[in-house]
Amino acid sequence: MHSQITLSEMFRSYEQDYKTHMESVMYDLLKMSKDRREDTDKSFSKVSDELQQTEQCIKQMELEASTLPSSYKKELMETIKQYKRDMAKVEKDFKQLQLDQQEDSSREKLFNDRQINQALLKQEDRFIRQTLELEAAKRTAYLTEQQANQISINLHSQSMTLDNSIRKTQYIREDLGESNSLVNIMKNRIMKRKFIVYGVFGFLALCLAIAIMSWFF
């Protein structure tokens, strides 16, 4: 009788451990289902350990119940079966929560990948747009340089034309200067000739006057 009581007390001890583990598992599952942003890897590992310990408690209870007399054994085995059903339900909820978490992680990963892809596409579009703008700026700079070169060529040509015009003007001025000198020389010669002619006429007039005067006197 004392041995049976001792074995029953051991069964009750394993049973109490089972209930403690089950309460802890259900609390953790409830907590994870409400807040899945928690460190799930750590929580899943804890629940998995708790379930293993719970299963070990059930095995120990089965072992203890198998050593008891039939009058105790039948009742305890029914209790153990119920514990197994409860544990199976909790394990099912745990696996479902794992699946849900995996799906959430997959969706979150997919969403993050999509965001990354969109960011990469935006960055690629920005790079392409900047490249096109740079190419347009290069073309504009090239055209501006070509226009500047053409303007420089035109200015050089106009400068050469102006220099030629200035040289021609100098030549004309020189020719005009020479012409003016010749005209002045001719004027001087004409004046000299006039003075000579006037002198000759004066001399002739004087001679004529003298001749007339001598004729009368």
Short mmCIF file of C-alpha atoms in Angstrom, two decimals:
data_model
loop_
_atom_site.label_atom_id
_atom_site.label_comp_id
_atom_site.label_asym_id
_atom_site.label_seq_id
_atom_site.Cartn_x
_atom_site.Cartn_y
_atom_site.Cartn_z
CA MET A 1 0.00 0.00 0.00
CA HIS A 2 2.81 2.38 0.85
CA SER A 3 4.49 1.59 -2.48
CA GLN A 4 1.25 2.33 -4.36
CA ILE A 5 0.86 5.67 -2.60
CA THR A 6 4.47 6.56 -3.40
CA LEU A 7 4.00 5.67 -7.05
CA SER A 8 0.76 7.67 -7.17
CA GLU A 9 2.53 10.67 -5.69
CA MET A 10 5.20 10.38 -8.39
CA PHE A 11 2.44 10.28 -11.02
CA ARG A 12 0.88 13.39 -9.51
CA SER A 13 4.28 15.10 -9.53
CA TYR A 14 4.71 14.38 -13.26
CA GLU A 15 1.13 15.46 -13.80
CA GLN A 16 1.81 18.78 -12.09
CA ASP A 17 4.89 19.29 -14.24
CA TYR A 18 2.78 18.51 -17.31
CA LYS A 19 0.20 21.11 -16.36
CA THR A 20 2.92 23.70 -15.66
CA HIS A 21 4.54 23.12 -19.04
CA MET A 22 1.17 23.21 -20.82
CA GLU A 23 0.23 26.48 -19.18
CA SER A 24 3.58 27.96 -20.18
CA VAL A 25 3.18 26.71 -23.77
CA MET A 26 -0.35 28.08 -24.12
CA TYR A 27 0.72 31.42 -22.65
CA ASP A 28 3.62 31.70 -25.10
CA LEU A 29 1.41 30.70 -28.04
CA LEU A 30 -1.17 33.28 -27.09
CA LYS A 31 1.51 35.93 -26.72
CA MET A 32 3.09 35.10 -30.09
CA SER A 33 -0.27 35.06 -31.87
CA LYS A 34 -1.03 38.58 -30.60
CA ASP A 35 2.37 40.08 -31.24
CA ARG A 36 4.25 38.40 -34.06
CA ARG A 37 6.85 41.12 -34.16
CA GLU A 38 8.47 39.50 -31.16
CA ASP A 39 11.69 37.51 -31.51
CA THR A 40 9.89 34.50 -32.99
CA ASP A 41 12.94 32.26 -33.36
CA LYS A 42 13.63 32.47 -29.66
CA SER A 43 9.94 32.02 -28.76
CA PHE A 44 9.49 29.04 -31.09
CA SER A 45 12.57 27.40 -29.63
CA LYS A 46 11.23 27.90 -26.10
CA VAL A 47 7.82 26.46 -26.97
CA SER A 48 9.42 23.50 -28.72
CA ASP A 49 11.48 22.75 -25.61
CA GLU A 50 8.37 23.08 -23.43
CA LEU A 51 6.48 20.63 -25.64
CA GLN A 52 9.31 18.13 -25.47
CA GLN A 53 9.32 18.37 -21.70
CA THR A 54 5.51 18.02 -21.69
CA GLU A 55 5.75 14.90 -23.84
CA GLN A 56 8.39 13.53 -21.49
CA CYS A 57 6.03 14.11 -18.56
CA ILE A 58 3.29 12.17 -20.35
CA LYS A 59 5.68 9.27 -20.98
CA GLN A 60 6.67 9.24 -17.31
CA MET A 61 3.01 9.30 -16.30
CA GLU A 62 2.33 6.35 -18.62
CA LEU A 63 5.28 4.51 -17.12
CA GLU A 64 4.08 5.16 -13.57
CA ALA A 65 0.48 4.28 -14.44
CA SER A 66 1.54 0.99 -15.97
CA THR A 67 3.00 -0.11 -12.61
CA LEU A 68 -0.17 0.64 -10.65
CA PRO A 69 -2.98 -1.80 -10.01
CA SER A 70 -5.76 -2.01 -12.59
CA SER A 71 -8.17 -0.05 -10.39
CA TYR A 72 -5.81 2.96 -10.58
CA LYS A 73 -4.37 2.25 -13.98
CA LYS A 74 -7.61 2.47 -15.99
CA GLU A 75 -8.57 5.85 -14.60
CA LEU A 76 -5.04 7.26 -14.99
CA MET A 77 -4.74 5.97 -18.56
CA GLU A 78 -7.96 7.82 -19.48
CA THR A 79 -6.50 10.94 -17.94
CA ILE A 80 -3.26 10.44 -19.89
CA LYS A 81 -5.22 10.00 -23.15
CA GLN A 82 -6.96 13.30 -22.51
CA TYR A 83 -3.61 14.93 -21.82
CA LYS A 84 -2.32 13.52 -25.11
CA ARG A 85 -5.33 14.92 -26.97
CA ASP A 86 -4.81 18.30 -25.32
CA MET A 87 -1.14 18.22 -26.19
CA ALA A 88 -1.90 17.18 -29.79
CA LYS A 89 -4.24 20.15 -30.09
CA VAL A 90 -1.58 22.49 -28.71
CA GLU A 91 1.03 21.02 -31.06
CA LYS A 92 -1.37 21.56 -33.96
CA ASP A 93 -1.87 25.19 -32.93
CA PHE A 94 1.88 25.55 -32.57
CA LYS A 95 2.54 24.16 -36.06
CA GLN A 96 -0.19 26.38 -37.51
CA LEU A 97 1.35 29.39 -35.82
CA GLN A 98 4.71 28.42 -37.30
CA LEU A 99 3.15 28.15 -40.75
CA ASP A 100 1.42 31.51 -40.33
CA GLN A 101 4.66 33.05 -39.19
CA GLN A 102 6.49 31.57 -42.17
CA GLU A 103 3.82 32.94 -44.50
CA ASP A 104 4.04 36.34 -42.83
CA SER A 105 7.82 36.22 -43.15
CA SER A 106 7.51 35.20 -46.79
CA ARG A 107 5.04 38.00 -47.48
CA GLU A 108 7.21 40.47 -45.61
CA LYS A 109 10.28 39.26 -47.50
CA LEU A 110 8.37 39.49 -50.76
CA PHE A 111 7.18 42.97 -49.83
CA ASN A 112 10.71 44.01 -48.87
CA ASP A 113 12.09 42.48 -52.07
CA ARG A 114 9.44 44.34 -54.04
CA GLN A 115 10.36 47.58 -52.29
CA ILE A 116 14.03 46.90 -52.97
CA ASN A 117 13.24 46.17 -56.62
CA GLN A 118 11.18 49.34 -56.87
CA ALA A 119 13.99 51.30 -55.26
CA LEU A 120 16.47 49.73 -57.68
CA LEU A 121 14.19 50.51 -60.61
CA LYS A 122 13.82 54.10 -59.43
CA GLN A 123 17.58 54.33 -59.01
CA GLU A 124 18.07 52.82 -62.47
CA ASP A 125 15.54 55.25 -63.96
CA ARG A 126 17.29 58.12 -62.19
CA PHE A 127 20.64 56.91 -63.52
CA ILE A 128 19.26 56.61 -67.07
CA ARG A 129 17.68 60.06 -66.82
CA GLN A 130 20.91 61.55 -65.51
CA THR A 131 22.84 59.79 -68.28
CA LEU A 132 20.47 61.20 -70.90
CA GLU A 133 20.72 64.66 -69.36
CA LEU A 134 24.50 64.36 -69.36
CA GLU A 135 24.49 63.29 -73.01
CA ALA A 136 22.18 66.20 -73.86
CA ALA A 137 24.49 68.56 -71.98
CA LYS A 138 27.47 67.14 -73.88
CA ARG A 139 25.67 67.66 -77.19
CA THR A 140 24.75 71.19 -76.19
CA ALA A 141 28.34 71.88 -75.15
CA TYR A 142 29.59 70.41 -78.44
CA LEU A 143 27.17 72.55 -80.48
CA THR A 144 28.09 75.60 -78.42
CA GLU A 145 31.76 74.88 -79.03
CA GLN A 146 31.12 74.47 -82.76
CA GLN A 147 29.20 77.75 -82.83
CA ALA A 148 31.97 79.44 -80.87
CA ASN A 149 34.56 78.09 -83.31
CA GLN A 150 32.47 79.29 -86.25
CA ILE A 151 32.07 82.69 -84.66
CA SER A 152 35.82 82.79 -84.04
CA ILE A 153 36.45 81.89 -87.69
CA ASN A 154 33.99 84.56 -88.84
CA LEU A 155 35.56 87.13 -86.55
CA HIS A 156 39.00 86.22 -87.86
CA SER A 157 37.76 86.52 -91.44
CA GLN A 158 36.13 89.87 -90.69
CA SER A 159 39.30 90.98 -88.92
CA MET A 160 41.35 90.04 -91.99
CA THR A 161 38.87 91.89 -94.23
CA LEU A 162 39.04 94.92 -91.96
CA ASP A 163 42.85 94.79 -91.95
CA ASN A 164 42.83 94.63 -95.74
CA SER A 165 40.42 97.55 -95.87
CA ILE A 166 42.64 99.52 -93.52
CA ARG A 167 45.69 98.73 -95.64
CA LYS A 168 43.81 99.71 -98.80
CA THR A 169 42.72 102.92 -97.08
CA GLN A 170 46.33 103.61 -96.17
CA TYR A 171 47.35 102.99 -99.77
CA ILE A 172 44.60 105.35 -100.95
CA ARG A 173 45.72 107.93 -98.42
CA GLU A 174 49.27 107.55 -99.61
CA ASP A 175 48.13 107.87 -103.25
CA LEU A 176 46.05 110.90 -102.32
CA GLY A 177 49.05 112.37 -100.55
CA GLU A 178 51.19 111.87 -103.61
CA SER A 179 48.44 113.35 -105.78
CA ASN A 180 48.19 116.34 -103.49
CA SER A 181 51.95 116.76 -103.70
CA LEU A 182 51.83 116.65 -107.49
CA VAL A 183 48.94 119.11 -107.54
CA ASN A 184 50.85 121.44 -105.25
CA ILE A 185 53.94 121.12 -107.43
CA MET A 186 51.84 121.86 -110.52
CA LYS A 187 50.23 124.82 -108.75
CA ASN A 188 53.65 126.14 -107.84
CA ARG A 189 54.87 125.71 -111.40
CA ILE A 190 51.78 127.45 -112.76
CA MET A 191 52.29 130.30 -110.31
CA LYS A 192 55.92 130.55 -111.32
CA ARG A 193 54.96 130.57 -114.99
CA LYS A 194 52.35 133.23 -114.29
CA PHE A 195 54.97 135.33 -112.53
CA ILE A 196 57.31 134.86 -115.48
CA VAL A 197 54.60 135.77 -118.00
CA TYR A 198 53.60 138.76 -115.88
CA GLY A 199 57.26 139.74 -115.68
CA VAL A 200 57.72 139.40 -119.42
CA PHE A 201 54.56 141.40 -120.07
CA GLY A 202 55.68 144.03 -117.59
CA PHE A 203 59.09 144.19 -119.10
CA LEU A 204 57.62 144.51 -122.60
CA ALA A 205 55.24 147.19 -121.41
CA LEU A 206 58.11 149.05 -119.79
CA CYS A 207 60.19 148.78 -122.96
CA LEU A 208 57.25 149.93 -125.02
CA ALA A 209 56.69 152.86 -122.69
CA ILE A 210 60.35 153.84 -122.90
CA ALA A 211 60.27 153.51 -126.66
CA ILE A 212 57.21 155.73 -126.91
CA MET A 213 58.64 158.27 -124.56
CA SER A 214 61.92 158.34 -126.48
CA TRP A 215 60.02 158.68 -129.70
CA PHE A 216 58.25 161.81 -128.57
CA PHE A 217 61.11 163.37 -126.73
#
